[in-house]
Amino acid sequence: MDIAKQLEIEFKLKPWQVKSTLELIDDGNTIPFIARYRKEATGSLDDQLLRELNDRLAYLRNLGEQKEKVINSITEQELMTDEIMEAIEAAKTMTELEDIYRPFRPKRKTRASVAKAKGLQGLADAIYAQEKGAPAPAILAAEYLNEEVETVEDALQGARDIIAEAVSDDPKGRKLIRHSVRSSGIITVKGAQEELGVYEMYKEYSEPVGKIARHRVLAINRGEKEGFLKVSVEYDKVTALSILSSLHCKNNTSSTDEVLEAIDDAFTRLIFPSVEREIRNELTDVACEASIKVFGENTRQLLMQPPVKGRVTIGLDPGYRTGCKVAVVDATGKVLDTGVIYPAPPHSRIDEAKAKIKALVKKHNVKMFAIGNGTASHETEVFAAEVIKELDCGISYMVVSEAGASVYSASKLAAEEFPDYDVSLRSAVSIARRLQDPLAELVKIDPKAIGVGQYQHDMPQKELTGALDGVVEDCVNSVGVDLNTASPQLLGRVSGINASIAKNIVTYREESGIFTSREQLKKVSKLGPKAFEQCAGFLRVAESKNVLDNTAVHPESYAAAKQLLKLCDVSDGDIRDGNIGALKAKVETVGTSALAVELGIGEPTLKDIVSELSKPGRDPRDELPQPMLRTDVMGIEDLKAGMELKGTVRNVIDFGAFVDIGVHQDGLVHISQITNRFIRHPSEILKVGDIVTVWVIEADTKRNRISLTMKKPK
């Protein structure tokens, strides 16, 4: 198999792009490094496409290895033919390869193997040949009677068992049956219990295999796993027998009836149960792959939410009986104060709570409240809105997702970070920091616990973890990391840096003081030349005398960048002050193509250098819409049909999007209510963090459900 050629076709890339990309991957370069600093080699392929290509590369290489094993096995059995070899080489998937290998795979004891052991292979061959003029099957069978085969019927049954297994092992027949089931099979679901709860809609449900929605596949899988549902694939047996008989029946002789009976047995006992499992697995794999993709994209958007910088923040972790935990953090995330208040039932010590919060606001010049969205969140939100109104000093608040906060708070990591605080106070700190810098705080949490997807606990965990780790890595490296303030967890997500090196960086920082240049990284234990190459461009050193150390310009391009500045008569001071008019004018006059040749670098690299020099230390998240802060609060009971509201998209799923409209319960915008034009998936229009205008369709206070639309009512 020519893997490079296959990738060219599948990804619509040029041969040189694939060749260079594979060489870079095989040389141990990370995806973020390749995407950012090897654009000339790849033709500026982005990180997401590179990851897809890398995953596909791994699959094709694994397929190649399996082909070698199959070839060796069949060859050792001295059964290899040119036809089999061609089929193996042409196989595009593991399923196709498995079909080819099935007849040659060592089998456990089967009805066919028992019959063969009794000496009935010859009878099976004679019957399957269906030759005109040949003796009737019963006459043929009489010649095979022995101590183990006492009757003609025993002999015929054994022959049919052998033929049935041969029919089942035929890759062509399986392929045709599989295709037919995909196109005309029906997924049938029935209730397995009297009370089905959330699965009530699936009590009597059926849908074509080829049309069932991915989220419904995951829903019925979960219902089946939990014992509420029974799921099967219904398929027309007559169609199957017609397909198989066209392959195995000939001449319409007296033996053909025996072959037809064997075909029936092969389909019912061997082929269909296997194909049904394969089809169910295929549907699940496709649904999981799509769900993981949606989960990854939602996680990407959540991590890339703009930070709310430069504001002292109070984090409020709501609770009833144990009270609301309070943490004040400064603009850099440092904890200034902590405490507990009781503004919600059963205590309802509201006046006392207000006095404490007001004192903290005045003492630390607090500008924001971050409120966790868990238990007692609504009551705490009402309380915070009242405090803001009474203070009347420009404070605003935002309800922040607590997803994963409790897991983090009880972790060894949180205990090391806050050894003097109990678990609940750590949560309050985390909630405040999530508003200040979502990315820096959320990297401390297992991405699966962030909770912006569908059925993430039902996903194949290895694939989910791999995809989400890739998303986190891409986000961290696209933003860049401050070498002197980043936590070990954040550093550990930087290209080329593992957990051990991240700890060594922090240790070096603690023992030797802050980094004053990127070059100092080379003094960190275990951070060798390869790791330096991979990570240096993603680490920022604002304290460095070299302005390039606070940009995404890679050290390997410093000489070109300095030559560019010299050509344009621009100093480091000009860069820091934003006086780069001469630089832009030079680039526009000479042109990037000619200038790149003069500097001895690629045009994409030159464009990136100019972009970085324009905004040293820039945070790409600042260019995105800022999070929606509030000063007042509503409840679901305040909503009326037709009411217009602003909201923040919290989750995008297959059938719609959930939008936070400030009433503690997110509303659902069904896919049919997102836009007037046809869309295949809500992600074509929406992403997590978007600020959208919605109108209320219905607010069901009994079921606590809100239906919204983005289509403006007429």
XYZ file of C-alpha atoms in Angstrom:
714
model
C 0.000 0.000 0.000
C 1.271 3.438 -0.950
C 0.252 5.331 2.187
C 1.509 8.704 0.949
C -0.549 8.360 -2.237
C -3.611 7.372 -0.232
C -3.257 10.459 1.990
C -2.810 12.685 -1.073
C -6.128 11.443 -2.453
C -8.088 11.510 0.800
C -6.920 14.949 1.937
C -6.629 16.448 -1.567
C -2.993 17.414 -0.965
C 0.011 17.685 -3.248
C 2.690 14.956 -3.116
C 5.332 17.299 -1.686
C 2.979 18.376 1.129
C 2.361 14.816 2.240
C 6.005 13.809 1.875
C 7.254 16.745 3.964
C 4.542 16.358 6.591
C 5.244 12.648 7.081
C 8.958 13.353 7.405
C 8.279 16.020 10.041
C 5.962 13.726 12.006
C 8.397 10.801 11.829
C 11.196 13.090 12.990
C 9.377 13.625 16.292
C 7.989 17.114 15.712
C 4.748 18.019 17.480
C 1.618 19.054 15.605
C 1.594 22.628 17.042
C 5.249 23.094 16.048
C 4.671 21.799 12.514
C 1.539 23.940 12.098
C 3.197 27.136 13.358
C 6.840 26.902 12.310
C 6.966 24.610 9.296
C 4.373 26.237 7.063
C 6.675 26.275 4.059
C 7.125 22.509 4.320
C 3.422 21.679 4.671
C 1.842 24.387 2.540
C 0.441 26.074 5.699
C -1.692 23.121 6.833
C -3.477 24.011 10.084
C -3.266 22.044 13.320
C -6.694 20.414 12.990
C -6.018 19.053 9.506
C -2.562 17.909 10.600
C -4.096 15.958 13.480
C -6.623 14.311 11.161
C -3.826 13.405 8.771
C -1.725 12.044 11.643
C -4.626 9.892 12.885
C -5.267 8.568 9.392
C -1.560 7.871 8.951
C -1.588 5.769 12.126
C -4.642 3.820 10.876
C -3.142 3.122 7.456
C 0.168 2.038 8.960
C -1.657 -0.285 11.337
C -3.649 -1.649 8.394
C -0.372 -2.256 6.558
C 1.056 -4.133 9.525
C -2.074 -6.287 9.758
C -1.838 -7.064 6.036
C 1.717 -8.318 6.546
C 0.538 -10.588 9.372
C -2.313 -11.942 7.240
C -0.013 -12.558 4.261
C 2.505 -14.366 6.483
C -0.205 -16.500 8.067
C -1.793 -17.567 4.774
C 1.625 -18.158 3.192
C 2.708 -20.360 6.117
C -0.453 -22.425 5.546
C 0.673 -22.792 1.899
C -2.702 -21.466 0.752
C -1.667 -18.150 -0.796
C -2.795 -17.462 -4.367
C -2.431 -14.492 -6.696
C -6.140 -13.763 -6.297
C -5.927 -13.700 -2.489
C -2.814 -11.512 -2.600
C -4.549 -9.019 -4.903
C -7.567 -8.913 -2.598
C -5.369 -8.261 0.451
C -3.462 -5.483 -1.288
C -6.729 -3.878 -2.440
C -8.355 -3.965 1.038
C -9.074 -0.426 2.244
C -10.360 -1.198 5.739
C -9.781 -3.594 8.621
C -13.247 -5.070 7.981
C -12.380 -5.934 4.366
C -9.101 -7.476 5.504
C -10.905 -9.491 8.184
C -13.350 -10.838 5.596
C -10.470 -12.043 3.407
C -8.658 -13.667 6.328
C -11.758 -15.289 7.869
C -11.488 -18.620 5.960
C -7.822 -18.952 6.935
C -8.057 -17.865 10.542
C -7.466 -20.731 13.024
C -10.930 -21.555 14.373
C -12.114 -22.923 17.645
C -14.250 -26.077 17.514
C -17.243 -25.543 15.192
C -19.949 -27.726 13.707
C -18.043 -27.617 10.422
C -14.723 -28.601 12.018
C -16.418 -31.534 13.746
C -17.896 -32.647 10.426
C -14.521 -32.352 8.718
C -12.957 -34.463 11.471
C -15.513 -37.143 10.658
C -14.304 -37.219 7.062
C -17.221 -35.367 5.440
C -15.262 -32.704 3.514
C -15.413 -34.778 0.320
C -19.203 -35.132 0.591
C -19.580 -31.401 1.127
C -17.431 -30.687 -1.949
C -19.446 -33.120 -4.081
C -22.775 -31.616 -3.012
C -21.568 -28.021 -3.383
C -20.346 -28.798 -6.952
C -24.017 -29.403 -7.969
C -22.884 -31.256 -11.100
C -25.542 -32.330 -13.584
C -25.939 -36.061 -13.754
C -24.248 -36.608 -10.409
C -25.859 -39.083 -7.969
C -28.449 -37.704 -5.541
C -27.047 -36.373 -2.215
C -28.442 -39.327 -0.278
C -26.615 -41.771 -2.549
C -23.408 -39.769 -2.209
C -23.832 -39.652 1.559
C -24.147 -43.416 1.849
C -20.505 -43.727 0.871
C -19.411 -41.686 3.920
C -21.026 -43.681 6.688
C -18.702 -44.923 9.452
C -18.595 -45.380 13.208
C -18.952 -41.631 13.770
C -21.463 -41.044 10.963
C -24.167 -43.614 11.501
C -26.940 -42.408 9.154
C -27.323 -40.746 5.776
C -28.996 -37.772 7.466
C -26.020 -37.412 9.826
C -23.732 -37.329 6.799
C -25.874 -34.778 4.973
C -26.128 -32.579 8.084
C -22.353 -32.614 8.449
C -21.910 -31.709 4.780
C -24.400 -28.843 5.147
C -22.473 -27.585 8.190
C -19.265 -27.527 6.156
C -20.982 -25.735 3.249
C -22.638 -23.257 5.641
C -19.279 -22.277 7.105
C -17.779 -21.904 3.619
C -20.701 -19.656 2.607
C -20.226 -17.627 5.783
C -16.502 -17.270 5.139
C -16.966 -16.054 1.557
C -15.883 -12.372 1.623
C -17.944 -11.446 -1.444
C -21.199 -12.690 0.103
C -20.525 -10.967 3.407
C -19.718 -7.734 1.622
C -22.974 -7.833 -0.349
C -25.058 -8.706 2.726
C -23.377 -5.967 4.749
C -24.093 -3.405 2.019
C -27.702 -4.574 1.742
C -28.276 -4.335 5.508
C -26.793 -0.850 5.532
C -29.175 0.276 2.796
C -32.394 -1.525 3.766
C -31.984 -2.729 7.362
C -34.158 -1.272 10.140
C -33.004 -0.438 13.663
C -35.795 -1.651 15.948
C -36.068 -0.641 19.594
C -38.476 -1.970 22.222
C -38.895 -1.212 25.890
C -37.430 -3.823 28.228
C -39.196 -2.495 31.339
C -42.563 -1.009 32.278
C -41.100 2.358 33.300
C -38.615 3.713 30.772
C -38.078 7.219 32.166
C -36.054 9.325 29.724
C -36.222 6.482 27.168
C -40.037 6.545 26.885
C -39.914 7.769 23.273
C -38.059 4.565 22.350
C -40.698 2.198 23.762
C -41.720 1.187 20.228
C -39.285 2.774 17.810
C -37.774 1.946 14.455
C -35.709 3.794 11.872
C -33.704 2.805 8.770
C -30.083 1.929 9.474
C -28.913 4.435 6.886
C -30.924 7.339 8.314
C -30.778 7.068 12.087
C -29.338 10.207 13.679
C -26.030 9.862 15.506
C -27.302 11.170 18.815
C -30.158 8.621 18.718
C -27.628 5.824 18.197
C -25.863 6.908 21.375
C -29.155 7.314 23.242
C -30.450 3.817 22.438
C -27.016 2.333 23.157
C -27.103 3.858 26.618
C -30.704 2.712 27.159
C -29.719 -0.806 26.131
C -26.670 -0.768 28.414
C -28.803 0.390 31.347
C -31.340 -2.372 30.713
C -34.246 -0.157 29.664
C -34.223 -1.028 25.949
C -33.813 -3.985 23.617
C -32.225 -3.110 20.272
C -31.975 -5.191 17.125
C -31.517 -4.878 13.368
C -34.421 -6.145 11.268
C -33.624 -7.298 7.749
C -35.501 -9.166 5.013
C -34.235 -12.738 5.027
C -35.629 -13.430 1.541
C -33.380 -10.696 0.127
C -30.378 -12.193 1.895
C -31.056 -15.712 0.631
C -31.501 -14.366 -2.892
C -28.098 -12.657 -2.711
C -26.325 -15.717 -1.337
C -28.010 -18.228 -3.640
C -26.961 -16.164 -6.671
C -23.356 -16.712 -5.545
C -23.525 -20.372 -4.489
C -26.347 -22.102 -6.369
C -25.935 -23.452 -9.911
C -27.389 -25.943 -12.372
C -30.529 -26.528 -10.242
C -29.607 -30.145 -9.532
C -30.781 -32.410 -6.726
C -27.824 -31.153 -4.650
C -28.997 -27.537 -4.954
C -31.692 -28.070 -2.313
C -28.994 -29.155 0.144
C -26.933 -26.067 -0.726
C -30.002 -23.817 -0.255
C -30.598 -25.341 3.169
C -26.939 -24.734 4.059
C -27.221 -21.134 2.815
C -30.270 -20.555 5.029
C -28.361 -21.932 8.012
C -25.253 -19.898 7.144
C -27.228 -16.648 7.036
C -29.351 -17.270 10.133
C -26.709 -18.803 12.400
C -23.426 -17.305 11.184
C -23.642 -14.347 8.812
C -26.492 -12.184 10.086
C -25.585 -12.228 13.821
C -22.050 -11.209 12.829
C -23.168 -8.545 10.337
C -25.721 -7.194 12.845
C -22.920 -6.710 15.388
C -20.742 -5.074 12.728
C -23.529 -2.687 11.668
C -24.270 -1.742 15.280
C -20.560 -1.209 15.873
C -20.246 0.866 12.700
C -23.161 3.093 13.720
C -21.646 3.479 17.172
C -18.177 4.232 15.808
C -19.520 6.895 13.438
C -21.673 8.416 16.189
C -18.769 8.416 18.639
C -16.394 9.920 16.096
C -18.857 12.726 15.363
C -19.607 13.271 19.043
C -15.912 13.405 19.912
C -15.439 15.953 17.137
C -18.284 18.114 18.483
C -16.990 17.704 22.035
C -13.509 18.696 20.910
C -14.728 21.778 19.050
C -16.883 22.852 22.011
C -13.923 22.368 24.330
C -11.751 24.420 21.968
C -14.225 27.310 22.014
C -14.590 27.128 25.806
C -10.832 27.140 26.371
C -10.425 30.026 23.960
C -12.973 32.242 25.726
C -11.454 35.715 26.168
C -9.932 36.283 29.608
C -11.352 39.092 31.723
C -8.077 40.752 32.598
C -6.953 43.266 35.179
C -9.844 42.891 37.622
C -9.893 41.726 41.210
C -12.552 39.018 41.388
C -14.645 37.336 44.055
C -15.333 33.665 43.356
C -18.554 32.341 44.898
C -19.036 28.572 45.209
C -22.750 28.320 46.146
C -24.208 25.876 48.652
C -27.189 25.446 50.961
C -26.386 23.741 54.255
C -22.598 24.260 54.113
C -22.904 27.855 52.932
C -21.385 29.720 49.991
C -17.602 29.635 49.896
C -15.898 32.923 49.019
C -12.432 33.577 47.557
C -10.973 36.928 46.524
C -8.225 36.752 43.894
C -6.220 39.624 42.470
C -5.794 40.445 38.781
C -3.063 37.769 38.450
C -5.099 35.035 40.190
C -3.319 35.310 43.565
C -5.597 34.548 46.526
C -6.129 37.621 48.726
C -8.904 36.511 51.055
C -11.335 33.660 51.749
C -14.454 33.067 53.808
C -17.916 31.530 54.022
C -21.321 33.253 53.860
C -24.872 31.891 54.250
C -27.210 33.832 51.948
C -29.368 30.818 50.934
C -31.700 28.502 52.856
C -31.731 26.916 55.360
C -29.637 29.608 57.069
C -30.659 32.705 55.031
C -28.306 35.018 56.912
C -28.573 37.535 54.113
C -27.726 40.769 55.935
C -24.633 39.226 57.496
C -23.561 37.856 54.103
C -24.058 41.240 52.431
C -21.947 42.968 55.064
C -19.076 40.487 54.553
C -19.122 40.772 50.767
C -19.327 44.574 50.840
C -16.363 44.694 53.223
C -14.322 42.462 50.909
C -15.273 44.587 47.882
C -14.092 47.764 49.568
C -10.975 46.223 51.096
C -9.696 44.719 47.830
C -11.354 47.001 45.255
C -13.256 44.069 43.736
C -14.635 44.590 40.205
C -16.269 41.233 39.388
C -18.178 38.331 40.896
C -17.788 34.829 39.428
C -20.631 32.550 40.547
C -20.568 28.776 40.188
C -23.576 27.273 38.422
C -24.127 24.340 40.782
C -26.376 23.832 43.810
C -27.905 27.086 45.172
C -26.526 29.023 42.206
C -29.802 30.843 41.506
C -30.200 32.032 45.091
C -26.558 33.157 45.141
C -27.051 34.970 41.831
C -30.067 36.848 43.229
C -28.029 37.717 46.324
C -25.069 38.963 44.239
C -27.346 41.095 42.048
C -28.783 42.753 45.166
C -25.301 43.467 46.553
C -24.214 44.957 43.199
C -27.298 47.174 43.122
C -26.734 48.390 46.685
C -23.028 49.082 46.130
C -23.645 50.833 42.787
C -19.933 50.952 41.973
C -19.701 49.368 38.525
C -19.362 45.723 39.581
C -20.752 43.024 37.297
C -21.036 39.262 37.574
C -21.020 36.124 35.479
C -22.277 32.624 36.188
C -19.390 30.245 35.503
C -19.574 26.521 34.770
C -18.417 24.442 37.720
C -17.827 21.384 35.531
C -14.822 19.515 36.885
C -14.235 21.987 39.729
C -15.020 19.444 42.440
C -12.737 16.880 40.780
C -9.914 19.423 40.661
C -10.509 20.652 44.232
C -10.149 17.159 45.656
C -7.114 16.337 43.522
C -3.502 15.995 44.594
C -2.713 18.923 42.324
C -5.116 21.267 44.160
C -3.798 20.060 47.524
C -0.254 20.957 46.418
C -1.398 24.347 45.117
C -3.552 25.226 48.168
C -2.381 23.076 51.094
C -3.956 25.432 53.678
C -7.464 25.529 52.135
C -10.208 22.939 52.354
C -11.758 21.459 49.218
C -14.681 23.898 49.010
C -12.488 27.008 49.230
C -10.280 25.654 46.455
C -13.411 25.450 44.294
C -14.181 29.121 44.949
C -10.652 30.078 43.860
C -10.979 27.975 40.713
C -14.342 29.569 39.847
C -12.855 33.066 40.111
C -9.851 32.133 37.991
C -12.073 30.517 35.351
C -13.538 33.933 34.634
C -10.162 35.688 34.693
C -8.372 33.206 32.415
C -10.400 30.141 31.348
C -7.518 28.450 29.548
C -4.969 28.706 32.371
C -7.446 27.313 34.903
C -9.172 24.649 32.834
C -5.913 22.958 31.779
C -5.713 21.709 35.371
C -8.819 19.602 34.805
C -9.255 16.400 32.834
C -10.813 17.649 29.564
C -13.515 14.953 29.831
C -14.759 16.633 33.023
C -15.343 20.017 31.374
C -18.704 18.753 30.128
C -19.419 20.433 26.799
C -20.459 17.513 24.632
C -22.819 14.579 24.220
C -22.540 11.218 25.939
C -18.860 11.753 26.704
C -18.913 8.944 29.273
C -20.080 6.528 26.571
C -17.239 7.356 24.205
C -14.204 5.121 23.681
C -12.097 6.779 26.338
C -8.741 6.370 24.616
C -9.966 8.160 21.468
C -11.786 10.829 23.485
C -8.755 11.504 25.651
C -6.469 11.690 22.621
C -8.754 14.110 20.790
C -9.273 16.384 23.791
C -5.600 16.387 24.724
C -4.909 17.509 21.160
C -7.449 20.326 21.479
C -5.940 21.528 24.757
C -2.435 21.364 23.291
C -3.498 23.365 20.231
C -5.246 26.018 22.350
C -2.356 26.470 24.767
C 0.187 26.774 21.984
C -1.912 29.115 19.855
C -2.228 31.515 22.799
C 1.315 31.157 24.111
C 2.435 30.791 27.717
C 4.140 33.251 30.063
C 7.292 31.412 31.117
C 7.499 33.241 34.433
C 3.931 32.846 35.704
C 2.591 29.638 34.113
C 1.646 26.703 36.323
C 3.308 23.313 35.781
C 0.015 22.083 34.286
C -0.042 24.867 31.708
C 3.643 24.410 30.883
C 3.056 20.675 30.486
C 0.718 21.371 27.573
C 3.343 23.349 25.640
C 4.800 21.688 22.548
C 7.835 19.568 23.446
C 7.381 19.862 27.236
C 6.230 16.914 29.338
C 5.175 16.922 32.993
C 8.728 16.227 34.193
C 10.272 19.101 32.233
C 7.422 21.409 33.310
C 8.256 20.736 36.964
C 11.933 21.330 36.249
C 11.104 24.716 34.697
C 9.164 25.752 37.806
C 11.971 24.462 40.060
C 14.543 26.448 38.068
C 12.305 29.530 38.334
C 11.991 29.133 42.096
C 15.706 28.524 42.659
C 17.259 30.944 40.143
C 14.612 33.656 39.877
C 12.534 34.630 36.878
C 13.652 33.879 33.348
C 15.124 36.895 31.609
C 15.472 35.255 28.186
C 14.344 32.244 26.217
C 17.967 31.179 25.974
C 17.910 30.405 29.704
C 15.569 27.498 28.985
C 18.623 25.542 27.849
C 19.810 25.505 31.467
C 16.690 23.640 32.641
C 17.327 19.997 33.518
C 16.283 17.494 30.817
C 15.280 20.244 28.381
C 17.508 19.280 25.456
C 17.954 20.791 21.967
C 14.910 19.011 20.483
C 12.622 20.082 23.321
C 13.962 23.652 23.055
C 13.255 23.702 19.326
C 9.701 22.476 19.878
C 8.763 24.730 22.828
C 10.731 27.982 22.567
C 8.411 29.800 20.177
C 5.372 29.142 22.355
C 6.880 30.534 25.567
C 6.802 34.272 26.291
C 9.343 36.161 28.389
C 7.970 39.686 28.903
C 10.942 40.532 31.157
C 13.526 39.861 28.440
C 15.628 42.642 26.982
C 15.089 41.016 23.585
C 11.600 42.059 22.435
C 11.417 38.948 20.248
C 11.356 36.782 23.382
C 7.851 38.132 24.064
C 6.491 37.148 20.643
C 5.730 33.957 18.762
C 8.794 34.518 16.567
C 10.898 31.374 16.905
C 14.569 31.783 17.940
C 15.569 30.108 14.665
C 14.109 33.169 12.895
C 15.667 35.842 15.156
C 18.421 36.638 12.658
C 15.883 37.221 9.878
C 13.646 39.280 12.185
C 16.557 41.489 13.279
C 17.662 41.928 9.684
C 14.093 42.971 8.820
C 14.057 45.536 11.632
C 17.421 46.885 10.477
C 16.187 47.187 6.875
C 13.166 49.134 8.097
C 15.155 51.212 10.622
C 12.885 50.055 13.446
C 14.263 49.574 16.980
C 13.201 47.262 19.799
C 11.823 50.336 21.550
C 9.667 51.120 18.528
C 8.266 47.583 18.649
C 7.445 47.881 22.365
C 5.794 51.262 21.803
C 3.872 50.095 18.758
C 5.679 52.470 16.369
C 5.944 50.119 13.410
C 4.690 52.319 10.596
C 8.068 52.126 8.847
C 8.031 48.321 9.064
C 4.607 48.016 7.474
C 5.459 50.586 4.801
C 8.650 48.694 3.868
C 6.797 45.403 3.579
C 4.061 46.968 1.437
C 6.615 48.699 -0.797
C 8.968 45.784 -1.363
C 6.344 43.044 -1.166
C 6.441 39.927 1.021
C 7.685 37.679 -1.782
C 10.767 39.767 -2.632
C 11.468 40.573 1.020
C 11.295 36.892 1.994
C 13.911 36.068 -0.662
C 16.165 38.868 0.611
C 15.876 37.620 4.193
C 16.333 33.973 3.223
C 13.061 32.785 4.762
C 9.714 31.583 3.470
C 6.883 33.982 2.767
C 4.547 32.463 5.413
C 7.306 32.869 8.030
C 7.825 36.500 7.016
C 4.101 37.224 7.321
C 4.056 35.638 10.785
C 7.097 37.687 11.880
C 5.489 40.945 10.715
C 2.246 40.010 12.474
C 4.073 39.252 15.734
C 6.162 42.433 15.612
C 2.946 44.387 15.172
C 1.590 43.129 18.504
C 4.309 41.729 20.784
C 2.865 39.775 23.687
C -0.577 39.793 22.096
C -3.268 37.354 23.197
C -5.311 36.114 20.214
C -8.289 35.598 22.545
C -8.598 39.362 23.018
C -9.837 39.672 19.433
C -12.882 37.474 20.186
C -16.236 38.748 21.572
C -15.920 39.454 25.281
C -17.927 37.328 27.740
C -21.361 38.615 28.675
C -21.341 40.090 32.176
C -24.571 40.811 34.065
C -25.756 43.111 36.840
C -29.324 41.827 37.344
C -31.072 38.466 37.450
C -34.235 36.817 36.169
C -35.944 33.497 36.813
C -37.634 31.069 34.460
C -40.977 32.278 35.813
C -40.217 35.758 34.406
C -40.012 34.456 30.818
C -42.879 35.035 28.405
C -43.386 33.741 24.856
C -41.923 36.170 22.332
C -39.561 37.824 24.843
C -36.263 38.937 23.254
C -33.071 38.172 25.182
C -29.300 38.119 24.794
C -27.535 34.915 25.720
C -24.271 32.995 25.616
C -23.982 29.653 23.816
C -22.874 27.098 26.417
C -23.009 23.846 24.455
C -23.443 22.837 20.808
C -24.810 19.352 20.148
C -26.169 17.399 17.182
C -29.773 18.543 17.558
C -29.276 22.140 18.667
C -27.532 24.428 21.125
C -28.014 25.338 24.767
C -27.983 29.053 25.509
C -27.492 30.751 28.892
C -30.030 33.591 29.052
C -29.399 34.429 32.704
C -32.176 32.412 34.370
C -29.992 29.612 35.781
C -31.541 27.109 33.341
C -30.084 27.046 29.829
C -32.612 27.180 27.004
C -32.538 24.900 23.953
C -32.441 26.304 20.447
C -33.389 23.307 18.314
C -31.475 22.965 15.045
C -34.684 23.875 13.186
C -34.833 27.185 15.090
C -31.269 28.359 14.448
C -31.675 29.736 10.934
C -34.121 29.801 8.033
C -31.701 27.972 5.732
C -30.916 24.262 5.831
C -27.936 23.242 7.957
C -26.597 19.769 8.650
C -25.237 20.617 12.087
C -25.631 23.536 14.530
C -21.832 24.049 14.504
C -22.180 25.492 10.997
C -23.714 28.575 12.643
C -22.873 28.508 16.349
C -19.926 27.883 18.619
C -19.475 27.848 22.394
C -19.109 31.392 23.736
C -21.086 33.116 20.989
C -23.316 35.958 22.153
C -26.675 35.539 20.410
C -30.112 37.141 20.324
C -32.932 34.698 21.023
C -36.675 34.767 21.469
C -38.622 32.647 23.945
C -40.920 30.038 22.387
C -41.978 28.416 25.643
C -40.895 28.330 29.290
C -42.116 25.158 31.023
C -41.689 25.862 34.740
C -42.937 22.398 35.770
C -40.336 20.503 33.740
C -37.808 23.356 33.993
C -37.385 23.480 30.211
C -36.955 26.522 28.003
C -37.452 26.485 24.234
C -35.824 29.303 22.277
C -35.530 30.439 18.692
C -32.980 32.544 16.836
C -35.523 33.305 14.102
C -36.965 36.740 14.736
C -40.753 36.473 15.175
C -42.796 38.210 12.484
